[in-house]
Amino acid sequence: MAGGVKKKLHLGRLHPFRCGTKSFQPEHSLIGGPGFSRVVFCNNTESQRVLTYGNNYVTSTKYTLATFFPKSIFEQFRRAANIFFLITAILSFTPVSPSSPVTSVLPLALVIAAAMLKEAMEDLRRKKQDIEVNNRKVKVHRGEGVFDNAKWMNLQVGDIVRVEKDEFFPADLILLSSSYEEAICYVETMNLDGETNLKLKQAVDATSKLHEDSGFQKFRAVIKSEDPNANLYSYIGSLQLEEQQYPLTPQQLLLRESKLRNTDFIYGVVIFTGHDTKVVQNSTAPPSKRSKIERRMDKIVYLLFSILVLMSFMGPIFFGISTREDLENGTMTRWYLRPDDTTIYYDPNRAPVAAILNFLTFIMLYSFLIPIPLYITLEIVKVIQCTFINQDLHMYYEEADKPAKTRTSNLNEELGQVNTILSDKTGTLTCNLMEFIKCSIAGTAYGHGVTEVERALARREGLPSAKEVTNGEGQVENSNKAAIKGFNFFDERITHGKWVNEPHADVIQKFLLLLAICHTAVPEVDEDTGRLSYEAESPDEAAFVIAARELGFEFYERTQTSILLHEFHPISGRKVQRSYKLLNILEFSSSRKRMSVIVRNMEGKLLLLCKGADSVMFERLTKNGKEFEEQTQEHINEYANAGLRTLVLAYRELDEEEYNKFNEEFHEAKNSVSADHEELMEKVAEKIEKDLILLGATAVEDKLQNGVPECIDKLAQAGIKIWVLTGDKMETAINIGFACCLLRQGVKQIVISSETPKIKALEKVGDNSSVAVAFRENVLEQILEAKESLTTLRKSSEALALIIDGKSLSCALEDDVKGLFLELALGCASVICCRCSPKQKALVTRLVKIRTGRTTLAIGDGANDVGMLQEADIGIGISGVEGMQAVMSSDIAIAQFRYLERLLLLHGHWCYRRISIMAKLPTMIGICHSIMSSSRQFLW
């Protein structure tokens, strides 16, 4: 099969921070030692057979055909009542039984059969999902440069695969090449970390020229790498090709369940398969969940059994005494029992044995004290309650035609006892969508949109509803729902080209031009509709490009060295085509907090266009460029209070001499292979990103699902604590925290971060052991300091919020630290854990569940949330856009986060109340009945 035509777009120009050939880092010296011993013979089946690694078959079921019966039987006999009735069923076949065996065996058999059938149906759904995934097709190299379709489950370590656009990666792969000349590709990792922004991956130079199927006919290489582990964000390996060694890093690793985006195809070699892949390493086996009431009922059964034994013990004592006296000096006291001609059960000469056998009879007679009908009744009631939940029209999402669905009836009453909710962010609280909603240009605020935070604040403070927006014709615009995905901007002063009439039209023109050029997005045209869309590394970047398009500056093509726009001409009022030569892009990073592009326009002017956080942008303004600083800062504060994400936009013109000097230094730093490569790049960029002229600021809303702030507010009023566990960056998570009312203005934030100057300094030295020790001590020190401040602030009744990143969380979850961490977290009003791996989500959930002893509920929508859902007492899956992995692993599925309020506060309350009454009444009646029966027995 011929390979596709390689793309001519040199995206290296879009990502100029890429360095030359990388040298081996210190950690690569670990290869070959313990934990770094995996060897992969690429495209060499015969050599690979010597090393037996696991196949690519993945299963998520609890049972197999061989284990279903024993495991399921074991699950059923975890109930104390079932064990008791098993014993009585066995005794019913002996002469001591006062009744037919049918009366003991049949009820027990019905209860166990019904429960096992339910378990089988639930596991069958998991099995169907596994079959679907394992039978997906991917193109695999079969030799002679030919790629044929093969099932995922048949992949082996060392196979060369070709994955095409919008397909999932079938295993963990090392990227060899792609449809782009520079061997880059875009990857969507939504199923792994919940992030919607695309990640850039790039192959090593040695394999980047393999663009055709036929190029793999004689391809041979050996990869030495680390052993399978659960860390999603690290990888160490080396590629040996033609006697040369090339280091492999996470930049070349493509993880299973990630999706290829904005790239026609890639070639990769399978490095980890099946249960060795990082996503499966992060998963946990589906647990068997039992409600607290059910466990409490077991304790009641133990109590009732004790009472039963006591009652049954007292009767045989009196029976034994009476039996022994039946034949005394030839006198028959109870002649009607014929003690002179009797079996062992009434033999006066063997009275102790008769008493023991009578004890067993009493056990069976009083067995109705243990209410086996209660379990059957409760199961029926729970099924009816599930029907109420499934058919609740208030939890039916009409747009997607998705009702609520209970996947197990064991946990209905748990919904009314939830103490802590652990929630994913992306796709659960948000819609996976950034919307351009407001902006400040030349000191003037534009945009009348109302955010979710503003609506929630108005309701909470009893203020009038947020005003509706009217268009130029006086008709009401719907500010709740954007007509264009990513664009929710309404302002008649600037839309439809009317910005040309504004006092600072020249500034507005530069502002919109910057939005259209300063990005790394790639345009795509839908072949069916002809509609232009954009693939961007982050959703807010896509929102900027869409906003520029809707306001008259349409970015429609990117060539090797230029950006092409359809630009609104302020004089003619028509769209004109303009080209801007793309010279350099200085990418955004968490340390720089800004991004810049350098372009040359058609008039030959050199322009530096820059956007970034206000904390770094305002200090880079020239004295003459601060004309609108005060007004812009006020608008930024207003936007932040409304839960919006803001960026400041600025520019300046460059002269040729200054640019040539910068470009020379930039290329020198870019091609360096020293340990401080990134620092050199930042220093060079720092020299050019100065003396800027302020244009304005943007405000985008990380669009929440409808009703999320109100739902969180109601749950908080009910005394339920909410933790957010997300794979997103800390800045993004904090913004969402404000947007959904989890964080509020005035709440003191306790931030535990791994990005401290001390740790960065040690990392530059490269001493891994020292870094690990110092890092752990640093995290412990931050936790202890936070605990001290917590004690101080409790006296002032000031609300606190804990925010911790993934690296710090890994230390906080260690055995000797997690107690301190949990104590700190429980003392805060809200907790946000950022950059969490799926395993960390599960570990945090387990920590809260076990250490607090309270009911925990986890809610999420992606495969990265499965471990968390399974670990919590109750797992809620959002049937959203990220597939069905979370739903298939959940106990209850709902379509929107806002339905959680009704599910817990209405259905949960009534289920708990009704089940509690159901459990109490039969037990009390059984005890009274048993006491009365025993009294009659003794009197008789």
mmCIF file with all atom_site columns, C-alpha atoms in Angstrom, residues 47-117:
data_model
loop_
_atom_site.group_PDB
_atom_site.id
_atom_site.type_symbol
_atom_site.label_atom_id
_atom_site.label_alt_id
_atom_site.label_comp_id
_atom_site.label_asym_id
_atom_site.label_entity_id
_atom_site.label_seq_id
_atom_site.pdbx_PDB_ins_code
_atom_site.Cartn_x
_atom_site.Cartn_y
_atom_site.Cartn_z
_atom_site.occupancy
_atom_site.B_iso_or_equiv
_atom_site.pdbx_formal_charge
_atom_site.auth_seq_id
_atom_site.auth_comp_id
_atom_site.auth_asym_id
_atom_site.auth_atom_id
_atom_site.pdbx_PDB_model_num
ATOM 1  C CA . SER A 1 47  ? 14.777  -11.757 17.035 1.00 0.00 ? 47  SER A CA 1
ATOM 2  C CA . GLN A 1 48  ? 11.826  -10.464 19.039 1.00 0.00 ? 48  GLN A CA 1
ATOM 3  C CA . ARG A 1 49  ? 10.457  -13.979 19.611 1.00 0.00 ? 49  ARG A CA 1
ATOM 4  C CA . VAL A 1 50  ? 13.409  -14.677 21.918 1.00 0.00 ? 50  VAL A CA 1
ATOM 5  C CA . LEU A 1 51  ? 11.971  -12.063 24.319 1.00 0.00 ? 51  LEU A CA 1
ATOM 6  C CA . THR A 1 52  ? 8.473   -12.985 25.438 1.00 0.00 ? 52  THR A CA 1
ATOM 7  C CA . TYR A 1 53  ? 6.484   -9.857  26.214 1.00 0.00 ? 53  TYR A CA 1
ATOM 8  C CA . GLY A 1 54  ? 2.736   -9.810  26.740 1.00 0.00 ? 54  GLY A CA 1
ATOM 9  C CA . ASN A 1 55  ? 0.255   -9.589  23.870 1.00 0.00 ? 55  ASN A CA 1
ATOM 10 C CA . ASN A 1 56  ? -1.978  -6.595  23.195 1.00 0.00 ? 56  ASN A CA 1
ATOM 11 C CA . TYR A 1 57  ? -5.217  -8.129  24.459 1.00 0.00 ? 57  TYR A CA 1
ATOM 12 C CA . VAL A 1 58  ? -6.789  -5.983  27.162 1.00 0.00 ? 58  VAL A CA 1
ATOM 13 C CA . THR A 1 59  ? -9.626  -6.996  29.448 1.00 0.00 ? 59  THR A CA 1
ATOM 14 C CA . SER A 1 60  ? -11.525 -4.932  32.015 1.00 0.00 ? 60  SER A CA 1
ATOM 15 C CA . THR A 1 61  ? -13.987 -7.594  33.179 1.00 0.00 ? 61  THR A CA 1
ATOM 16 C CA . LYS A 1 62  ? -14.274 -8.898  36.733 1.00 0.00 ? 62  LYS A CA 1
ATOM 17 C CA . TYR A 1 63  ? -14.853 -12.496 35.701 1.00 0.00 ? 63  TYR A CA 1
ATOM 18 C CA . THR A 1 64  ? -13.989 -15.089 33.091 1.00 0.00 ? 64  THR A CA 1
ATOM 19 C CA . LEU A 1 65  ? -15.970 -18.230 32.242 1.00 0.00 ? 65  LEU A CA 1
ATOM 20 C CA . ALA A 1 66  ? -13.707 -20.206 34.563 1.00 0.00 ? 66  ALA A CA 1
ATOM 21 C CA . THR A 1 67  ? -13.788 -17.738 37.464 1.00 0.00 ? 67  THR A CA 1
ATOM 22 C CA . PHE A 1 68  ? -17.358 -16.472 37.293 1.00 0.00 ? 68  PHE A CA 1
ATOM 23 C CA . PHE A 1 69  ? -18.982 -19.174 39.401 1.00 0.00 ? 69  PHE A CA 1
ATOM 24 C CA . PRO A 1 70  ? -16.417 -19.338 42.255 1.00 0.00 ? 70  PRO A CA 1
ATOM 25 C CA . LYS A 1 71  ? -15.856 -15.565 42.375 1.00 0.00 ? 71  LYS A CA 1
ATOM 26 C CA . SER A 1 72  ? -19.537 -14.727 42.176 1.00 0.00 ? 72  SER A CA 1
ATOM 27 C CA . ILE A 1 73  ? -20.415 -17.305 44.843 1.00 0.00 ? 73  ILE A CA 1
ATOM 28 C CA . PHE A 1 74  ? -17.720 -15.790 47.041 1.00 0.00 ? 74  PHE A CA 1
ATOM 29 C CA . GLU A 1 75  ? -19.224 -12.307 46.527 1.00 0.00 ? 75  GLU A CA 1
ATOM 30 C CA . GLN A 1 76  ? -22.671 -13.554 47.555 1.00 0.00 ? 76  GLN A CA 1
ATOM 31 C CA . PHE A 1 77  ? -21.387 -15.188 50.700 1.00 0.00 ? 77  PHE A CA 1
ATOM 32 C CA . ARG A 1 78  ? -19.753 -12.006 51.851 1.00 0.00 ? 78  ARG A CA 1
ATOM 33 C CA . ARG A 1 79  ? -23.220 -11.334 53.239 1.00 0.00 ? 79  ARG A CA 1
ATOM 34 C CA . ALA A 1 80  ? -23.475 -12.740 56.747 1.00 0.00 ? 80  ALA A CA 1
ATOM 35 C CA . ALA A 1 81  ? -27.137 -13.654 56.274 1.00 0.00 ? 81  ALA A CA 1
ATOM 36 C CA . ASN A 1 82  ? -26.349 -15.801 53.247 1.00 0.00 ? 82  ASN A CA 1
ATOM 37 C CA . ILE A 1 83  ? -23.749 -17.749 55.230 1.00 0.00 ? 83  ILE A CA 1
ATOM 38 C CA . PHE A 1 84  ? -26.298 -18.402 57.979 1.00 0.00 ? 84  PHE A CA 1
ATOM 39 C CA . PHE A 1 85  ? -28.924 -19.578 55.548 1.00 0.00 ? 85  PHE A CA 1
ATOM 40 C CA . LEU A 1 86  ? -26.414 -21.811 53.806 1.00 0.00 ? 86  LEU A CA 1
ATOM 41 C CA . ILE A 1 87  ? -25.810 -23.533 57.134 1.00 0.00 ? 87  ILE A CA 1
ATOM 42 C CA . THR A 1 88  ? -29.550 -23.912 57.797 1.00 0.00 ? 88  THR A CA 1
ATOM 43 C CA . ALA A 1 89  ? -30.057 -25.231 54.254 1.00 0.00 ? 89  ALA A CA 1
ATOM 44 C CA . ILE A 1 90  ? -27.461 -27.928 54.872 1.00 0.00 ? 90  ILE A CA 1
ATOM 45 C CA . LEU A 1 91  ? -29.071 -28.813 58.223 1.00 0.00 ? 91  LEU A CA 1
ATOM 46 C CA . SER A 1 92  ? -32.485 -29.026 56.549 1.00 0.00 ? 92  SER A CA 1
ATOM 47 C CA . PHE A 1 93  ? -31.381 -32.280 54.913 1.00 0.00 ? 93  PHE A CA 1
ATOM 48 C CA . THR A 1 94  ? -30.734 -33.909 58.308 1.00 0.00 ? 94  THR A CA 1
ATOM 49 C CA . PRO A 1 95  ? -33.269 -35.476 60.712 1.00 0.00 ? 95  PRO A CA 1
ATOM 50 C CA . VAL A 1 96  ? -32.893 -32.493 63.090 1.00 0.00 ? 96  VAL A CA 1
ATOM 51 C CA . SER A 1 97  ? -34.794 -30.311 60.609 1.00 0.00 ? 97  SER A CA 1
ATOM 52 C CA . PRO A 1 98  ? -38.349 -29.522 61.689 1.00 0.00 ? 98  PRO A CA 1
ATOM 53 C CA . SER A 1 99  ? -39.357 -28.602 58.136 1.00 0.00 ? 99  SER A CA 1
ATOM 54 C CA . SER A 1 100 ? -38.912 -29.642 54.521 1.00 0.00 ? 100 SER A CA 1
ATOM 55 C CA . PRO A 1 101 ? -35.543 -28.750 52.860 1.00 0.00 ? 101 PRO A CA 1
ATOM 56 C CA . VAL A 1 102 ? -37.448 -26.864 50.155 1.00 0.00 ? 102 VAL A CA 1
ATOM 57 C CA . THR A 1 103 ? -38.459 -24.125 52.600 1.00 0.00 ? 103 THR A CA 1
ATOM 58 C CA . SER A 1 104 ? -34.793 -23.413 53.393 1.00 0.00 ? 104 SER A CA 1
ATOM 59 C CA . VAL A 1 105 ? -33.088 -24.046 50.077 1.00 0.00 ? 105 VAL A CA 1
ATOM 60 C CA . LEU A 1 106 ? -35.510 -22.378 47.660 1.00 0.00 ? 106 LEU A CA 1
ATOM 61 C CA . PRO A 1 107 ? -35.418 -18.820 49.122 1.00 0.00 ? 107 PRO A CA 1
ATOM 62 C CA . LEU A 1 108 ? -31.616 -18.911 49.389 1.00 0.00 ? 108 LEU A CA 1
ATOM 63 C CA . ALA A 1 109 ? -31.254 -20.238 45.842 1.00 0.00 ? 109 ALA A CA 1
ATOM 64 C CA . LEU A 1 110 ? -33.548 -17.513 44.465 1.00 0.00 ? 110 LEU A CA 1
ATOM 65 C CA . VAL A 1 111 ? -31.675 -14.714 46.238 1.00 0.00 ? 111 VAL A CA 1
ATOM 66 C CA . ILE A 1 112 ? -28.234 -15.950 45.130 1.00 0.00 ? 112 ILE A CA 1
ATOM 67 C CA . ALA A 1 113 ? -29.339 -16.723 41.564 1.00 0.00 ? 113 ALA A CA 1
ATOM 68 C CA . ALA A 1 114 ? -30.854 -13.253 41.120 1.00 0.00 ? 114 ALA A CA 1
ATOM 69 C CA . ALA A 1 115 ? -27.717 -11.550 42.452 1.00 0.00 ? 115 ALA A CA 1
ATOM 70 C CA . MET A 1 116 ? -25.413 -13.678 40.276 1.00 0.00 ? 116 MET A CA 1
ATOM 71 C CA . LEU A 1 117 ? -27.528 -12.951 37.202 1.00 0.00 ? 117 LEU A CA 1
#
